[in-house]
């Protein structure tokens, strides 16, 4: 009977597809995955580190910065303060609530910026230096698994939640199945245009007193510009320190005081 | 006796595509100064070709044509043109006047091309000639305002205005009624006598022969004979086959 | 040769009679020629006039006659009309003094003006940011013991008024849309901002309250604006002297030896002025200059609608006192009992053709004096941030000394887009890469241990073998941070540097990107360009010198473009004419074969016939060509007297003013006649050859 044969074939096809479908993650599992990605990196306290940023651009001399990053988990405050080179010394960004401020001590002026601000003119954003808050900011969608060199990665598509100012509205994320470390990201514009490909090849852990367990952070981040193909950015994180910071650190007054 | 024209063993072939059509075959003819020579023959006998060769508007395929002592085969196009301008006058079957010019201007044209005379001299000579051919009163008219005979008179005046040694007339009466034709022939004969100008004209009109000093009869591109006008008239225009 | 003239007469006679005989053909051919020569005369006269007026515009504004820059530069220099945001990449010339010396050594050079061209985006922040920034500054000065109490109180009052406006606005949105349109957080923030406890302790310790207002209240205003500024760094004195069309409108020129900024009046109006006022100006322009009416122009209606709906920009400027004053003024003007000033303003801006003129005057006479019409006022400090050539962010703070225009080009966008800045500040913003900076970058890279990984190799190299994740050593960023912060402390704030003069000699000694050269004799520009480049090579300064046309980029090429279009149309018309004249003559020749044969037979040389056809063609050409030129001259005369109005901004610049009065030069007519004659002559070549080939045998009609 043709009809029953059709059903047999259908069943066969479905059974072939079954392993894939069985592996597909449900919404809740994906959110859990994001939460665990965030959780591994979360510190639940104060944090500071020293970062080096390098920007390579076509036909231009390299730009390099040394900067201090300060952040506080509980109210999501953030500062990046440039310390080198001399000409940029004392310039910085301050994030309070949903505001991102840029400060230039040479003119004593605060400027309101957006999350799309290229930090110091490089292809890095504020969120690259800050705590991971993917579960809070994005809706995940399963894209299956993929091999990435020696790793097996779970690939997730992230779409930004409405009304949140985000540097990138759409992200494709490769998470190591074993460790839940992020290995690779591709960041897209709302139009679907690929803007940046990022790699996180080296993860380090430090023991946090406030969290009572290890905190993981990417020691190296490489961003390849997908619009200006010749451009790339490198961030190196050094010397993480989790001792409590001054309570009034995340204020305009404090940053101003550092260049007075 | 001086020969103004001397044609010696001349052949002329026309190439019509692949076919070579012989128009003249071994023609020899001498014309003395002051002659009033008729060239007779039926259509296609080679009259016009012979006239063209003598009139320097064409050169022979073989043999020589000598006009006023110059062998035309050896002259350049410019020299041939010059020879025509200074030595030869032309009278055409259909008059060939420049329609946009007045009678006076038409007659003056060869003098202008010669560039030898002043305006006054030219005017005097043209008017005298127009007087002579009897159409002075029409000097300001356009050819289109004249009758056929009057037009041919203009043409005759144009042919004679440079005082050429030789006047060639191609069927000068063919387009005229018989009375007018006779008048024209009388005029030409008169001029031939008074100016001592040599006239050669082609014609197949037997009446014309009477005026000629001699008639050369052509047939199939060859000279049949050369007879006196009386003989020709007596023979009724038919070539007799007698050798020249 | 006495006969020549007579021959010519006959030739002419025959030719003309022939033309007359075929009148219709002659008229068609002549018509085309007439139109062609008319087009050439009118077209070249117009283009020449545009060229002349545009050159006045370009030379008189920034370009000068010649622009000079380093021949090592990667890009070509364009000083205006660049449609893209990026300024050309030029290699600086290190020593302006040496450059000036070299250039002044060239015979035809009269003056040299140093220049540098760049652009920056200035984020002005929203209205609330601006007010809070002022309040923060006043609070700081008050606490430091300065006597600013009155201004401080007024600004505080203004902020509280702003909070009221924003709260009312939020209520409005909730009413119009729905309860959830505004988040609970924002409502709570607004309530807190309006509360007495926030303000009770403000005088004692204003900073926490300020931070709260800046971070929670200011974002609610969301009218942040950006100024896109193209600026020219130069020596203000030399500039004003060489470009005498420049006139100061507001304020003063930048005093010698002072850092400062001059707004182009055009930019100042278009970008800095209060949007509502700008729209009123535009409506006024539309009505008075372009004879539009509100009733019929959708554009004007759109501006009115924007003014009616966007009153918040004005509302945020009003403190309590001004709010009361506005209420009183508007109630009187509108005869209304409405107490809500926002509604009164909306009502006031809902203008029609009958009341516009009156309300426009009322706005400027009564309301504007209480408003900040311009976000940046003359005398204010303007902070300009830019990315330097070495890739870093550099800011300078400059006093705005005033605004300027180029006379006759007041309304031109192209002439008006450039603002002026002193050269010393420009150099700072431009920040060429010095060896020290390059060394510093290298040090940072070495310290960090940076290693390059190519894009192609990235995945293989980075994920080749699994990284098990090591424990990082105990961080000492805190200590490092302390050390770094200590080094920052005591770093002198350069805030007041803007008011410190610089040594005018600094102007001379530093680098420049390009320089404008004014010459004595503009007709010898191309010669002078060669001389300049030669002098540069000799002095060891490799220079490239370009004409103002080239330097003005697309604008300069505009005329070339129009000229090309004109010439192409002329070419097409005359190509058509050529074909038609040629055909007509060929037909005439074929018709006249027996006549030509006759002429040949009776002794006319070939060149006689050629001459005949040539005269025939030339006669038509000269007759109708002259007629066309005459008519063209008449048209140019009429247009010249009336003038062509510059209906848009680009034309305004090209016309170097509101109207173009084209004038006729002999060259226009000569070119036209020359073209006509050439075309006539060329078109008689083929029929001439044809006629020459006609055998005199053609005259003989007998068979054979």
mmCIF file of C-alpha atoms in Angstrom, chain B residues 14 23 43-52 57-58 77-79 81-82 84-85 90 92-94 96-102 105 109-110 112-113 115-119 121-122 142 158 170-171 175 202, chain C residues 1-21 592 594-608 612 692 694-704:
data_model
loop_
_atom_site.group_PDB
_atom_site.id
_atom_site.type_symbol
_atom_site.label_atom_id
_atom_site.label_comp_id
_atom_site.label_asym_id
_atom_site.label_seq_id
_atom_site.Cartn_x
_atom_site.Cartn_y
_atom_site.Cartn_z
ATOM 1 C CA UNK B 14 35.163 50.347 -72.059
ATOM 2 C CA UNK B 23 34.023 51.355 -78.744
ATOM 3 C CA UNK B 43 23.923 54.875 -82.682
ATOM 4 C CA UNK B 44 26.758 52.901 -81.121
ATOM 5 C CA UNK B 45 29.090 53.493 -83.997
ATOM 6 C CA UNK B 46 31.595 55.318 -81.756
ATOM 7 C CA UNK B 47 30.860 58.946 -82.676
ATOM 8 C CA UNK B 48 30.720 60.229 -79.124
ATOM 9 C CA UNK B 49 33.739 58.191 -78.086
ATOM 10 C CA UNK B 50 35.750 59.706 -80.881
ATOM 11 C CA UNK B 51 34.510 63.169 -79.943
ATOM 12 C CA UNK B 52 35.420 62.523 -76.286
ATOM 13 C CA UNK B 57 37.648 64.432 -71.868
ATOM 14 C CA UNK B 58 38.953 60.903 -72.382
ATOM 15 C CA UNK B 77 44.304 65.472 -65.803
ATOM 16 C CA UNK B 78 45.116 69.092 -64.971
ATOM 17 C CA UNK B 79 46.815 69.651 -68.297
ATOM 18 C CA UNK B 81 41.541 70.331 -68.386
ATOM 19 C CA UNK B 82 43.715 73.289 -69.264
ATOM 20 C CA UNK B 84 40.042 71.980 -72.934
ATOM 21 C CA UNK B 85 39.745 75.403 -71.405
ATOM 22 C CA UNK B 90 32.112 72.501 -76.515
ATOM 23 C CA UNK B 92 26.305 69.892 -76.338
ATOM 24 C CA UNK B 93 23.242 68.151 -77.592
ATOM 25 C CA UNK B 94 21.134 69.408 -74.678
ATOM 26 C CA UNK B 96 24.161 72.107 -70.811
ATOM 27 C CA UNK B 97 23.844 75.636 -69.576
ATOM 28 C CA UNK B 98 24.191 76.368 -65.877
ATOM 29 C CA UNK B 99 20.592 76.918 -64.991
ATOM 30 C CA UNK B 100 21.204 79.207 -62.024
ATOM 31 C CA UNK B 101 23.308 81.641 -64.070
ATOM 32 C CA UNK B 102 22.134 84.265 -66.523
ATOM 33 C CA UNK B 105 27.193 84.696 -66.824
ATOM 34 C CA UNK B 109 32.118 81.361 -67.304
ATOM 35 C CA UNK B 110 35.015 79.996 -69.443
ATOM 36 C CA UNK B 112 36.447 83.431 -65.631
ATOM 37 C CA UNK B 113 38.000 80.020 -65.508
ATOM 38 C CA UNK B 115 41.356 84.280 -65.525
ATOM 39 C CA UNK B 116 43.030 86.173 -68.311
ATOM 40 C CA UNK B 117 40.807 89.152 -68.893
ATOM 41 C CA UNK B 118 39.585 92.004 -66.784
ATOM 42 C CA UNK B 119 35.925 92.308 -65.987
ATOM 43 C CA UNK B 121 37.246 93.078 -71.300
ATOM 44 C CA UNK B 122 35.204 90.020 -70.478
ATOM 45 C CA UNK B 142 18.027 82.687 -67.301
ATOM 46 C CA UNK B 158 30.030 79.992 -74.552
ATOM 47 C CA UNK B 170 27.866 66.749 -79.990
ATOM 48 C CA UNK B 171 24.654 66.351 -82.000
ATOM 49 C CA UNK B 175 17.076 68.592 -79.770
ATOM 50 C CA UNK B 202 28.881 64.419 -84.480
ATOM 51 C CA UNK C 1 45.502 87.783 -59.363
ATOM 52 C CA UNK C 2 42.626 89.868 -60.450
ATOM 53 C CA UNK C 3 40.642 86.915 -61.732
ATOM 54 C CA UNK C 4 40.514 85.166 -58.410
ATOM 55 C CA UNK C 5 37.950 87.446 -56.932
ATOM 56 C CA UNK C 6 35.750 87.161 -59.982
ATOM 57 C CA UNK C 7 36.073 83.393 -59.978
ATOM 58 C CA UNK C 8 35.121 83.411 -56.348
ATOM 59 C CA UNK C 9 32.187 85.570 -57.245
ATOM 60 C CA UNK C 10 31.000 83.049 -59.782
ATOM 61 C CA UNK C 11 31.545 80.208 -57.401
ATOM 62 C CA UNK C 12 29.602 82.068 -54.750
ATOM 63 C CA UNK C 13 26.934 82.948 -57.218
ATOM 64 C CA UNK C 14 26.492 79.362 -58.332
ATOM 65 C CA UNK C 15 26.594 78.166 -54.738
ATOM 66 C CA UNK C 16 24.057 80.675 -53.467
ATOM 67 C CA UNK C 17 21.756 80.172 -56.391
ATOM 68 C CA UNK C 18 21.900 76.473 -55.712
ATOM 69 C CA UNK C 19 21.048 77.022 -52.084
ATOM 70 C CA UNK C 20 18.176 79.238 -53.025
ATOM 71 C CA UNK C 21 16.960 76.701 -55.533
ATOM 72 C CA UNK C 592 23.970 68.137 -60.636
ATOM 73 C CA UNK C 594 25.570 66.747 -65.795
ATOM 74 C CA UNK C 595 26.166 70.348 -64.761
ATOM 75 C CA UNK C 596 29.357 69.412 -62.968
ATOM 76 C CA UNK C 597 30.400 67.357 -65.991
ATOM 77 C CA UNK C 598 29.751 70.346 -68.227
ATOM 78 C CA UNK C 599 31.821 72.598 -66.000
ATOM 79 C CA UNK C 600 34.612 70.080 -66.076
ATOM 80 C CA UNK C 601 34.332 69.736 -69.855
ATOM 81 C CA UNK C 602 34.509 73.447 -70.510
ATOM 82 C CA UNK C 603 37.679 73.633 -68.460
ATOM 83 C CA UNK C 604 36.861 73.912 -64.724
ATOM 84 C CA UNK C 605 39.551 72.268 -62.626
ATOM 85 C CA UNK C 606 38.554 69.896 -59.835
ATOM 86 C CA UNK C 607 39.373 72.415 -57.127
ATOM 87 C CA UNK C 608 36.882 74.803 -58.663
ATOM 88 C CA UNK C 612 31.943 75.537 -55.083
ATOM 89 C CA UNK C 692 35.796 65.634 -58.228
ATOM 90 C CA UNK C 694 32.517 63.312 -61.926
ATOM 91 C CA UNK C 695 33.935 62.856 -65.423
ATOM 92 C CA UNK C 696 33.533 65.563 -68.042
ATOM 93 C CA UNK C 697 32.111 62.790 -70.198
ATOM 94 C CA UNK C 698 28.956 63.163 -68.129
ATOM 95 C CA UNK C 699 28.286 66.255 -70.187
ATOM 96 C CA UNK C 700 28.016 64.252 -73.339
ATOM 97 C CA UNK C 701 24.597 62.769 -73.398
ATOM 98 C CA UNK C 702 24.770 60.722 -76.533
ATOM 99 C CA UNK C 703 24.643 57.026 -76.323
ATOM 100 C CA UNK C 704 27.794 54.965 -76.534
#
